[in-house]
CSV table of C-alpha atoms in Angstrom, one decimal:
chain,number,residue,atom,x,y,z
A,1,MET,CA,40.9,-10.4,-22.8
A,2,ARG,CA,42.1,-10.7,-19.2
A,3,PRO,CA,41.2,-14.0,-17.4
A,4,GLY,CA,37.6,-13.9,-15.9
A,5,ALA,CA,36.6,-10.8,-17.9
A,6,TRP,CA,33.6,-12.5,-19.3
A,7,GLN,CA,32.4,-13.6,-15.9
A,8,ALA,CA,33.1,-10.4,-14.2
A,9,HIS,CA,30.9,-8.2,-16.3
A,10,PRO,CA,27.3,-8.5,-15.2
A,11,ALA,CA,25.9,-7.7,-18.7
A,12,ARG,CA,28.0,-10.7,-20.2
A,13,VAL,CA,26.7,-13.0,-17.5
A,14,VAL,CA,23.1,-12.0,-18.3
A,15,VAL,CA,23.7,-12.8,-22.1
A,16,GLY,CA,25.3,-16.1,-21.1
A,17,GLY,CA,22.5,-17.0,-18.8
A,18,PHE,CA,19.8,-16.4,-21.6
A,19,ALA,CA,22.0,-18.4,-24.0
A,20,ALA,CA,22.4,-21.3,-21.6
A,21,ALA,CA,18.5,-21.4,-21.1
A,22,VAL,CA,18.0,-21.4,-24.9
A,23,ALA,CA,20.6,-24.1,-25.3
A,24,LEU,CA,19.0,-26.3,-22.5
A,25,GLY,CA,15.6,-25.7,-24.0
A,26,THR,CA,16.7,-26.8,-27.5
A,27,ALA,CA,18.2,-29.9,-26.2
A,28,LEU,CA,14.8,-30.8,-24.3
A,29,LEU,CA,12.6,-30.0,-27.2
A,30,MET,CA,14.6,-32.2,-29.5
A,31,LEU,CA,13.9,-35.2,-27.3
A,32,PRO,CA,11.3,-37.6,-28.9
A,33,ALA,CA,9.2,-37.4,-25.8
A,34,ALA,CA,8.6,-33.5,-26.6
A,35,ALA,CA,6.8,-34.2,-29.8
A,36,GLU,CA,3.3,-35.6,-30.1
A,37,ASP,CA,4.2,-38.1,-32.6
A,38,GLY,CA,7.2,-39.4,-30.7
A,39,ARG,CA,9.8,-38.4,-33.3
A,40,ALA,CA,12.7,-36.0,-32.5
A,41,THR,CA,12.3,-32.4,-33.7
A,42,GLY,CA,14.8,-30.9,-35.9
A,43,LEU,CA,17.5,-28.7,-34.5
A,44,VAL,CA,16.6,-25.5,-36.3
A,45,ASP,CA,12.8,-25.8,-35.3
A,46,ALA,CA,13.8,-26.7,-31.6
A,47,LEU,CA,16.2,-23.8,-31.4
A,48,PHE,CA,13.7,-21.4,-32.9
A,49,THR,CA,10.9,-22.5,-30.4
A,50,ALA,CA,13.3,-22.5,-27.4
A,51,THR,CA,14.6,-18.9,-28.2
A,52,SER,CA,11.0,-17.8,-28.9
A,53,ALA,CA,10.0,-19.0,-25.5
A,54,VAL,CA,13.0,-17.7,-23.5
A,55,CYS,CA,12.9,-14.5,-25.2
A,56,LEU,CA,9.1,-14.2,-24.6
A,57,THR,CA,8.3,-13.8,-28.4
A,58,GLY,CA,5.5,-16.4,-29.3
A,59,LEU,CA,6.6,-16.8,-32.9
A,60,VAL,CA,6.2,-20.5,-33.9
A,61,VAL,CA,7.4,-22.7,-36.8
A,62,VAL,CA,5.2,-25.6,-35.7
A,63,ASP,CA,1.8,-25.7,-34.3
A,64,THR,CA,2.2,-25.6,-30.6
A,65,PRO,CA,-0.9,-27.8,-29.7
A,66,THR,CA,-0.5,-30.5,-32.3
A,67,HIS,CA,3.2,-30.8,-32.7
A,68,TRP,CA,4.4,-30.8,-29.0
A,69,SER,CA,3.4,-33.4,-26.4
A,70,THR,CA,2.4,-32.4,-22.8
A,71,PHE,CA,6.1,-32.8,-21.9
A,72,GLY,CA,7.1,-30.4,-24.8
A,73,GLU,CA,4.4,-27.9,-23.7
A,74,LEU,CA,5.7,-27.9,-20.1
A,75,VAL,CA,9.2,-27.4,-21.4
A,76,ILE,CA,7.9,-24.3,-23.3
A,77,LEU,CA,6.1,-23.1,-20.2
A,78,GLY,CA,9.2,-23.5,-18.0
A,79,LEU,CA,11.3,-21.5,-20.5
A,80,ILE,CA,8.7,-18.8,-20.6
A,81,GLN,CA,8.7,-18.5,-16.8
A,82,VAL,CA,12.5,-18.5,-16.9
A,83,GLY,CA,12.7,-15.9,-19.6
A,84,GLY,CA,10.2,-13.7,-17.8
A,85,LEU,CA,11.9,-13.6,-14.5
A,86,GLY,CA,15.2,-13.3,-16.1
A,87,THR,CA,17.8,-16.1,-15.9
A,88,MET,CA,20.0,-14.2,-13.5
A,89,THR,CA,17.0,-12.8,-11.5
A,90,LEU,CA,15.9,-16.4,-11.0
A,91,ALA,CA,19.3,-17.4,-9.9
A,92,THR,CA,19.5,-14.6,-7.3
A,93,LEU,CA,16.0,-15.2,-6.0
A,94,LEU,CA,17.1,-18.8,-5.2
A,95,ALA,CA,20.1,-17.3,-3.5
A,96,VAL,CA,17.8,-15.1,-1.4
A,97,LEU,CA,15.4,-17.9,-0.5
A,98,VAL,CA,17.9,-20.6,0.3
A,99,ALA,CA,21.1,-18.9,1.6
A,100,ARG,CA,19.4,-15.7,2.9
A,101,ARG,CA,22.4,-13.6,1.7
A,102,ILE,CA,23.7,-12.2,-1.6
A,103,SER,CA,27.2,-11.7,-2.6
A,104,LEU,CA,28.1,-8.3,-4.2
A,105,ARG,CA,28.8,-10.1,-7.5
A,106,MET,CA,25.3,-11.6,-7.5
A,107,ARG,CA,23.8,-8.2,-6.7
A,108,LEU,CA,25.6,-6.6,-9.7
A,109,ILE,CA,24.4,-9.4,-12.0
A,110,ALA,CA,20.8,-9.1,-10.9
A,111,GLN,CA,20.9,-5.3,-10.9
A,112,ALA,CA,22.0,-5.5,-14.6
A,113,GLU,CA,18.9,-7.9,-15.3
A,114,THR,CA,16.4,-6.0,-13.2
A,115,LYS,CA,17.7,-2.5,-13.9
A,116,SER,CA,17.3,-1.8,-10.1
A,117,ILE,CA,18.9,1.5,-9.4
A,118,ASP,CA,19.7,0.7,-5.6
A,119,ALA,CA,21.7,-2.5,-5.2
A,120,GLY,CA,21.0,-2.3,-1.5
A,121,ASP,CA,17.3,-2.8,-2.1
A,122,LEU,CA,17.7,-5.8,-4.3
A,123,ARG,CA,16.4,-8.5,-1.8
A,124,ARG,CA,13.2,-6.6,-1.5
A,125,VAL,CA,13.0,-5.9,-5.1
A,126,LEU,CA,13.5,-9.5,-6.1
A,127,LEU,CA,11.0,-10.8,-3.5
A,128,GLY,CA,8.6,-8.2,-4.9
A,129,ILE,CA,9.1,-9.5,-8.4
A,130,ALA,CA,8.5,-13.1,-7.3
A,131,GLY,CA,5.4,-12.1,-5.3
A,132,THR,CA,3.9,-9.9,-8.1
A,133,THR,CA,4.6,-12.7,-10.6
A,134,ALA,CA,2.9,-15.4,-8.5
A,135,ALA,CA,-0.2,-13.1,-7.6
A,136,VAL,CA,-0.9,-12.0,-11.2
A,137,GLU,CA,-0.4,-15.4,-12.8
A,138,ALA,CA,-2.5,-17.1,-10.0
A,139,ALA,CA,-5.4,-14.6,-10.4
A,140,THR,CA,-5.4,-14.9,-14.1
A,141,ALA,CA,-5.2,-18.7,-14.1
A,142,VAL,CA,-8.2,-19.0,-11.7
A,143,VAL,CA,-10.3,-16.8,-14.0
A,144,LEU,CA,-9.3,-18.4,-17.1
A,145,ALA,CA,-9.7,-21.9,-15.7
A,146,GLY,CA,-13.1,-21.1,-14.5
A,147,ARG,CA,-14.2,-19.7,-17.8
A,148,PHE,CA,-12.8,-22.8,-19.8
A,149,LEU,CA,-14.6,-25.1,-17.3
A,150,ILE,CA,-17.9,-23.4,-17.2
A,151,GLY,CA,-18.0,-22.0,-20.8
A,152,TYR,CA,-16.4,-24.5,-22.9
A,153,ASP,CA,-17.2,-27.9,-21.4
A,154,VAL,CA,-13.6,-29.1,-20.6
A,155,THR,CA,-12.6,-31.3,-17.8
A,156,PRO,CA,-11.4,-29.7,-14.5
A,157,GLY,CA,-7.9,-31.0,-15.1
A,158,ARG,CA,-7.7,-29.6,-18.6
A,159,ALA,CA,-9.3,-26.3,-17.5
A,160,ALA,CA,-6.7,-25.8,-14.9
A,161,TYR,CA,-3.9,-26.7,-17.3
A,162,LEU,CA,-5.2,-24.2,-20.0
A,163,GLY,CA,-5.7,-21.5,-17.4
A,164,VAL,CA,-2.1,-21.8,-16.0
A,165,PHE,CA,-0.4,-22.0,-19.3
A,166,HIS,CA,-2.2,-19.1,-20.7
A,167,ALA,CA,-1.7,-17.0,-17.5
A,168,VAL,CA,2.0,-17.7,-17.5
A,169,SER,CA,2.2,-16.9,-21.2
A,170,ALA,CA,0.2,-13.7,-20.8
A,171,PHE,CA,2.0,-12.1,-17.8
A,172,ASN,CA,5.3,-12.9,-19.4
A,173,ASN,CA,4.2,-11.5,-22.6
A,174,ALA,CA,5.0,-14.6,-24.5
A,175,GLY,CA,2.1,-15.0,-26.8
A,176,PHE,CA,2.2,-18.9,-26.8
A,177,ALA,CA,-1.3,-20.5,-26.9
A,178,LEU,CA,-2.6,-24.0,-26.8
A,179,PHE,CA,-5.1,-23.4,-29.6
A,180,SER,CA,-4.1,-23.7,-33.4
A,181,ASP,CA,-5.8,-20.4,-34.2
A,182,ASN,CA,-4.3,-18.8,-31.1
A,183,LEU,CA,-7.2,-16.9,-29.5
A,184,MET,CA,-9.4,-16.3,-32.6
A,185,SER,CA,-12.1,-18.6,-31.2
A,186,PHE,CA,-12.4,-16.4,-28.2
A,187,VAL,CA,-12.6,-13.0,-30.0
A,188,ALA,CA,-16.0,-12.3,-28.5
A,189,ASP,CA,-15.4,-13.7,-25.2
A,190,PRO,CA,-14.4,-11.0,-22.6
A,191,TRP,CA,-13.9,-13.6,-19.8
A,192,VAL,CA,-10.9,-14.9,-21.8
A,193,CYS,CA,-9.6,-11.8,-23.7
A,194,LEU,CA,-9.8,-9.2,-20.8
A,195,PRO,CA,-7.9,-11.3,-18.2
A,196,ILE,CA,-5.2,-12.0,-20.7
A,197,ALA,CA,-5.1,-8.5,-21.8
A,198,PHE,CA,-4.8,-7.1,-18.2
A,199,ALA,CA,-2.1,-9.7,-17.4
A,200,VAL,CA,-0.2,-8.5,-20.4
A,201,ILE,CA,-0.5,-4.9,-19.5
A,202,ILE,CA,0.7,-5.4,-15.9
A,203,GLY,CA,3.7,-7.6,-17.1
A,204,GLY,CA,4.6,-5.1,-19.8
A,205,ILE,CA,4.7,-2.1,-17.4
A,206,GLY,CA,7.8,-3.2,-15.7
A,207,PHE,CA,8.7,-4.5,-12.2
A,208,PRO,CA,10.1,-1.1,-11.0
A,209,VAL,CA,6.9,0.7,-12.0
A,210,LEU,CA,4.8,-1.7,-10.4
A,211,LEU,CA,6.6,-1.6,-7.1
A,212,GLU,CA,6.8,2.2,-7.3
A,213,THR,CA,3.0,2.5,-7.9
A,214,ARG,CA,2.4,0.3,-4.8
A,215,ARG,CA,4.6,2.8,-2.8
A,216,ALA,CA,2.8,5.8,-4.4
A,217,LEU,CA,-0.6,4.4,-3.5
A,218,LEU,CA,0.5,3.9,0.1
A,219,GLY,CA,1.9,7.6,0.3
A,220,THR,CA,5.4,6.4,1.0
A,221,ARG,CA,6.9,7.7,-2.3
A,222,ALA,CA,6.4,10.2,-5.0
A,223,TRP,CA,6.2,9.3,-8.7
A,224,SER,CA,9.5,9.3,-10.3
A,225,ALA,CA,10.2,10.6,-13.9
A,226,HIS,CA,10.5,6.9,-15.1
A,227,ALA,CA,7.3,5.9,-13.7
A,228,ARG,CA,5.3,8.9,-15.0
A,229,ILE,CA,6.8,8.4,-18.6
A,230,THR,CA,5.9,4.7,-18.5
A,231,LEU,CA,2.4,5.0,-17.2
A,232,VAL,CA,1.4,8.0,-19.3
A,233,GLY,CA,3.0,6.4,-22.4
A,234,THR,CA,1.2,3.2,-21.7
A,235,ALA,CA,-2.2,5.0,-21.4
A,236,LEU,CA,-1.6,6.9,-24.7
A,237,LEU,CA,-0.5,4.0,-26.7
A,238,LEU,CA,-3.3,1.8,-25.5
A,239,ALA,CA,-5.9,4.4,-26.1
A,240,GLY,CA,-4.5,5.6,-29.5
A,241,GLY,CA,-3.9,2.0,-30.7
A,242,THR,CA,-7.4,0.9,-29.7
A,243,LEU,CA,-8.9,4.0,-31.6
A,244,LEU,CA,-6.7,3.5,-34.8
A,245,VAL,CA,-7.1,-0.3,-35.0
A,246,THR,CA,-11.0,-0.1,-34.4
A,247,ALA,CA,-11.4,2.7,-36.9
A,248,LEU,CA,-9.3,1.2,-39.6
A,249,GLU,CA,-10.7,-2.3,-39.3
A,250,TRP,CA,-14.3,-1.4,-38.6
A,251,ARG,CA,-15.6,-2.3,-41.9
A,252,ASN,CA,-13.1,-4.9,-42.9
A,253,PRO,CA,-15.2,-8.3,-43.3
A,254,GLY,CA,-12.0,-10.3,-42.6
A,255,THR,CA,-11.6,-8.9,-39.0
A,256,LEU,CA,-14.0,-6.5,-37.2
A,257,GLY,CA,-16.6,-6.1,-39.9
A,258,ALA,CA,-18.1,-9.6,-39.3
A,259,LEU,CA,-18.5,-9.0,-35.5
A,260,PRO,CA,-21.2,-7.2,-33.5
A,261,VAL,CA,-20.4,-3.8,-32.1
A,262,PRO,CA,-19.5,-4.9,-28.5
A,263,SER,CA,-17.2,-7.6,-30.0
A,264,ARG,CA,-15.5,-5.1,-32.3
A,265,LEU,CA,-14.6,-2.7,-29.4
A,266,LEU,CA,-13.3,-5.7,-27.3
A,267,ALA,CA,-11.3,-7.1,-30.3
A,268,GLY,CA,-10.0,-3.5,-31.1
A,269,PHE,CA,-8.8,-3.0,-27.6
A,270,PHE,CA,-7.3,-6.6,-27.4
A,271,HIS,CA,-5.3,-6.0,-30.6
A,272,ALA,CA,-4.0,-2.7,-29.2
A,273,VAL,CA,-2.7,-4.4,-26.2
A,274,MET,CA,-1.0,-7.3,-27.8
A,275,PRO,CA,1.8,-5.4,-29.6
A,276,ARG,CA,3.0,-4.4,-26.2
A,277,THR,CA,4.5,-7.3,-26.5
A,278,ALA,CA,2.5,-10.4,-26.0
A,279,GLY,CA,1.7,-11.9,-29.5
A,280,PHE,CA,-1.8,-13.3,-28.9
A,281,ASN,CA,-4.2,-12.7,-31.7
A,282,SER,CA,-8.0,-12.8,-31.7
A,283,LEU,CA,-8.2,-11.5,-35.3
A,284,ASP,CA,-6.8,-12.9,-38.5
A,285,MET,CA,-3.6,-11.0,-38.9
A,286,ALA,CA,-3.3,-11.9,-42.7
A,287,ALA,CA,-6.7,-10.3,-43.2
A,288,MET,CA,-5.9,-6.9,-41.7
A,289,GLN,CA,-5.5,-3.7,-43.8
A,290,PRO,CA,-1.9,-2.6,-44.7
A,291,ASP,CA,-2.3,0.6,-42.8
A,292,THR,CA,-3.3,-1.4,-39.6
A,293,LEU,CA,-0.3,-3.7,-39.8
A,294,MET,CA,1.8,-0.4,-40.1
A,295,VAL,CA,0.3,0.9,-36.8
A,296,THR,CA,1.0,-2.4,-35.3
A,297,ASN,CA,4.6,-2.3,-36.5
A,298,ILE,CA,5.0,1.0,-34.7
A,299,LEU,CA,3.4,-0.3,-31.5
A,300,MET,CA,5.7,-3.4,-31.6
A,301,PHE,CA,8.8,-1.4,-32.1
A,302,VAL,CA,8.0,0.9,-29.1
A,303,GLY,CA,7.0,-2.0,-26.8
A,304,GLY,CA,6.2,-1.8,-23.1
A,305,GLY,CA,8.0,-0.6,-20.1
A,306,SER,CA,11.6,-1.2,-18.9
A,307,ALA,CA,12.8,-4.1,-16.7
A,308,GLY,CA,9.4,-5.9,-17.3
A,309,THR,CA,8.4,-8.8,-19.7
A,310,ALA,CA,7.7,-6.6,-22.7
A,311,GLY,CA,10.1,-6.2,-25.6
A,312,GLY,CA,10.6,-3.4,-28.1
A,313,VAL,CA,12.9,-0.3,-27.6
A,314,LYS,CA,10.7,0.6,-24.7
A,315,ILE,CA,8.3,3.6,-23.9
A,316,THR,CA,10.9,5.5,-22.0
A,317,THR,CA,13.4,5.2,-24.9
A,318,ALA,CA,10.9,6.5,-27.3
A,319,ALA,CA,9.6,9.3,-25.1
A,320,ILE,CA,13.2,10.5,-24.5
A,321,LEU,CA,13.9,10.7,-28.2
A,322,LEU,CA,10.7,12.6,-28.9
A,323,LEU,CA,11.5,15.0,-26.1
A,324,GLY,CA,14.9,15.5,-27.5
A,325,VAL,CA,13.6,16.4,-30.9
A,326,TRP,CA,10.9,18.7,-29.3
A,327,ASN,CA,13.5,20.6,-27.3
A,328,GLU,CA,15.7,20.8,-30.3
A,329,ILE,CA,13.0,22.3,-32.3
A,330,ARG,CA,12.5,24.9,-29.5
A,331,GLY,CA,16.2,25.7,-29.4
A,332,ARG,CA,16.7,24.3,-25.8
A,333,PRO,CA,20.2,22.7,-25.3
A,334,ASP,CA,19.0,20.0,-22.7
A,335,VAL,CA,16.3,17.4,-22.9
A,336,THR,CA,13.8,18.2,-20.2
A,337,LEU,CA,10.9,16.4,-18.7
A,338,GLY,CA,8.8,18.6,-16.6
A,339,TRP,CA,11.1,20.4,-14.1
A,340,ARG,CA,13.7,17.6,-14.5
A,341,ARG,CA,16.7,17.5,-16.9
A,342,VAL,CA,17.5,14.2,-18.6
A,343,PRO,CA,21.2,13.5,-18.4
A,344,GLU,CA,23.1,13.4,-21.7
A,345,PRO,CA,24.3,9.9,-21.4
A,346,VAL,CA,20.6,8.8,-21.0
A,347,TYR,CA,19.6,10.5,-24.2
A,348,ARG,CA,22.7,9.1,-26.1
A,349,GLN,CA,21.7,5.6,-24.8
A,350,ALA,CA,18.1,6.0,-26.1
A,351,LEU,CA,19.5,7.2,-29.4
A,352,ALA,CA,21.9,4.3,-29.7
A,353,ILE,CA,19.2,1.8,-28.8
A,354,VAL,CA,16.8,3.0,-31.4
A,355,ALA,CA,19.6,3.1,-34.0
A,356,LEU,CA,20.7,-0.3,-33.3
A,357,GLY,CA,17.3,-1.7,-33.3
A,358,LEU,CA,16.5,-0.1,-36.7
A,359,SER,CA,19.8,-1.5,-38.1
A,360,LEU,CA,19.1,-5.0,-36.9
A,361,VAL,CA,15.6,-5.0,-38.4
A,362,SER,CA,16.7,-3.4,-41.6
A,363,GLY,CA,19.4,-6.0,-42.0
A,364,ALA,CA,17.2,-8.8,-41.3
A,365,VAL,CA,14.5,-7.6,-43.7
A,366,ILE,CA,17.2,-7.6,-46.4
A,367,VAL,CA,18.3,-11.0,-45.7
A,368,LEU,CA,14.8,-12.5,-45.5
A,369,LEU,CA,13.7,-10.8,-48.8
A,370,SER,CA,16.6,-12.6,-50.5
A,371,VAL,CA,15.7,-16.0,-49.3
A,372,THR,CA,11.9,-15.9,-49.3
A,373,PRO,CA,9.2,-14.9,-51.7
A,374,PHE,CA,7.2,-12.8,-49.5
A,375,THR,CA,6.4,-9.1,-49.8
A,376,VAL,CA,8.3,-6.3,-48.0
A,377,GLY,CA,5.2,-5.7,-45.9
A,378,GLN,CA,5.0,-9.3,-44.6
A,379,VAL,CA,8.9,-9.5,-44.1
A,380,LEU,CA,9.0,-6.2,-42.2
A,381,PHE,CA,6.2,-7.2,-40.0
A,382,GLU,CA,7.7,-10.4,-39.2
A,383,CYS,CA,11.2,-8.9,-38.5
A,384,VAL,CA,9.8,-6.1,-36.2
A,385,SER,CA,7.7,-8.7,-34.4
A,386,ALA,CA,10.9,-10.8,-33.8
A,387,PHE,CA,13.0,-8.0,-32.7
A,388,ALA,CA,10.4,-6.6,-30.5
A,389,THR,CA,9.7,-10.0,-29.0
A,390,VAL,CA,6.0,-9.9,-29.9
A,391,GLY,CA,5.1,-12.9,-31.8
A,392,LEU,CA,2.3,-11.7,-34.1
A,393,SER,CA,2.6,-12.9,-37.6
A,394,THR,CA,0.7,-12.6,-41.0
A,395,GLY,CA,1.1,-16.3,-41.2
A,396,ILE,CA,4.3,-16.6,-43.0
A,397,THR,CA,6.4,-18.0,-40.2
A,398,TYR,CA,5.4,-21.7,-41.0
A,399,ASP,CA,6.7,-21.3,-44.6
A,400,LEU,CA,10.2,-19.7,-43.7
A,401,PRO,CA,13.3,-21.8,-44.8
A,402,SER,CA,15.8,-22.8,-42.2
A,403,SER,CA,18.1,-19.8,-42.9
A,404,ALA,CA,15.3,-17.3,-42.4
A,405,GLU,CA,14.3,-19.0,-39.1
A,406,LEU,CA,17.9,-18.6,-38.0
A,407,VAL,CA,18.0,-14.9,-38.9
A,408,LEU,CA,14.7,-14.5,-36.7
A,409,THR,CA,16.3,-16.5,-33.9
A,410,VAL,CA,19.2,-14.0,-33.7
A,411,LEU,CA,16.8,-11.2,-34.0
A,412,MET,CA,14.7,-12.5,-31.0
A,413,PHE,CA,17.7,-13.1,-28.9
A,414,ALA,CA,19.2,-9.6,-29.7
A,415,GLY,CA,15.7,-8.0,-29.0
A,416,ARG,CA,15.2,-9.7,-25.5
A,417,VAL,CA,18.7,-9.1,-24.2
A,418,GLY,CA,18.8,-5.6,-25.6
A,419,PRO,CA,21.1,-4.1,-28.1
A,420,ILE,CA,23.1,-2.1,-25.5
A,421,THR,CA,23.4,-5.0,-23.2
A,422,LEU,CA,24.3,-7.3,-26.0
A,423,GLY,CA,27.0,-4.9,-27.2
A,424,ALA,CA,28.4,-4.5,-23.6
A,425,ALA,CA,28.5,-8.2,-23.2
A,426,LEU,CA,30.6,-8.5,-26.5
A,427,ALA,CA,33.1,-5.7,-25.6
A,428,LEU,CA,36.2,-6.7,-24.1
A,429,ARG,CA,36.5,-4.0,-21.7
A,430,THR,CA,35.3,-0.5,-20.8
A,431,ARG,CA,37.7,2.0,-22.4
A,432,THR,CA,38.1,5.6,-21.2
A,433,ARG,CA,39.9,8.2,-23.4
A,434,ARG,CA,42.0,10.7,-21.5
A,435,TYR,CA,42.0,13.3,-24.2
A,436,ASP,CA,39.5,15.1,-26.6
A,437,PHE,CA,39.8,15.7,-30.2
A,438,PRO,CA,39.2,19.2,-31.7
A,439,GLU,CA,35.7,20.0,-32.8
A,440,GLY,CA,34.5,19.3,-36.4
A,441,ARG,CA,31.1,20.5,-37.4
A,442,PRO,CA,29.5,18.7,-40.4
A,443,ILE,CA,26.4,20.1,-42.0
A,444,ILE,CA,23.3,18.3,-40.7
A,445,GLY,CA,20.2,18.3,-42.9
């Protein structure tokens, strides 16, 4: 590899930035001051927690409120915020605010992280990201802090701390909570569940769509194909997920069956939102029906919008593949969306992302089945949750051996960075072939 090739490729710098954040977080969480009992946390547990925070997953191998001290919780909160903004996006924002100018290389690096199409608009995009993040997190924190203060008899300082922590965790789709049962104690409280759910939705839509929505509402720009796919897909998945979860769990005494009707509807909606990919839970995941867990697996794997805080393969990826199948069935050579033709490289990229995602999850499932006593359903749920950076679990994470924790750590990192970005970061250089091979047509099906 030629000198400086690693630093010159924006995708590689993004991967390196996230890896550096994970390494720093691991070192800080291993400090005795980060643990409640004053003893150093082991390397594997600290690495798993730091990766889960930076990659906005929310899976935990130790109980967050009882194991970590206030310092440890603040480290996790900082890692969540850094992971949400994107390591390179945060660095570029600092360059904008301090130096008031951005080099071309910094533009390319941030463009790779934010997936901004026009590098010339990068300054406005990044300032929009910072403003949106601050506004949503502040509004959510105020509502939550007020509710904790008024409804749960906590001190003003504690209420503010709880509000800020859960607001940041929600908007960044992280799923970390400062309660041992996550949010199960608030299953019937709309003043806690709904602000968190709305923050998750806004963060999971993706920054480009949020900025485009603002322009469209002001009448300065028409909806793009990407925005239409993301918004329509989000609405369909939320509505469909709510209906399916509520119907499948309606009479389950371990989940919705024990709640009054309004609380059942609230909990059904909340659970449909969380696989988008936040990881908060107000219901006991271990008590859910197998069919509900399968629906949750699908929602988690699809995830949310591109260039946001959600994980998964993304709504646009799944939509492009479904459109490709539909057009193939109809005998059409191109993938079309309304009156627009989807470029062939985009379709190939979507296919590659899904194929790599399925391969990573399948490989992790095989490894975990060989080192743990858990069922296929439990292990599959855990692996999909890790890859899609969701954080939901049926309760087996605490009992995983170190080898399984390391597998899920790799899966979380790959899921956050993205299979395509990770592959590009590891490639030595882009190769172009100046010739074509003769066609060979294998029989398909």
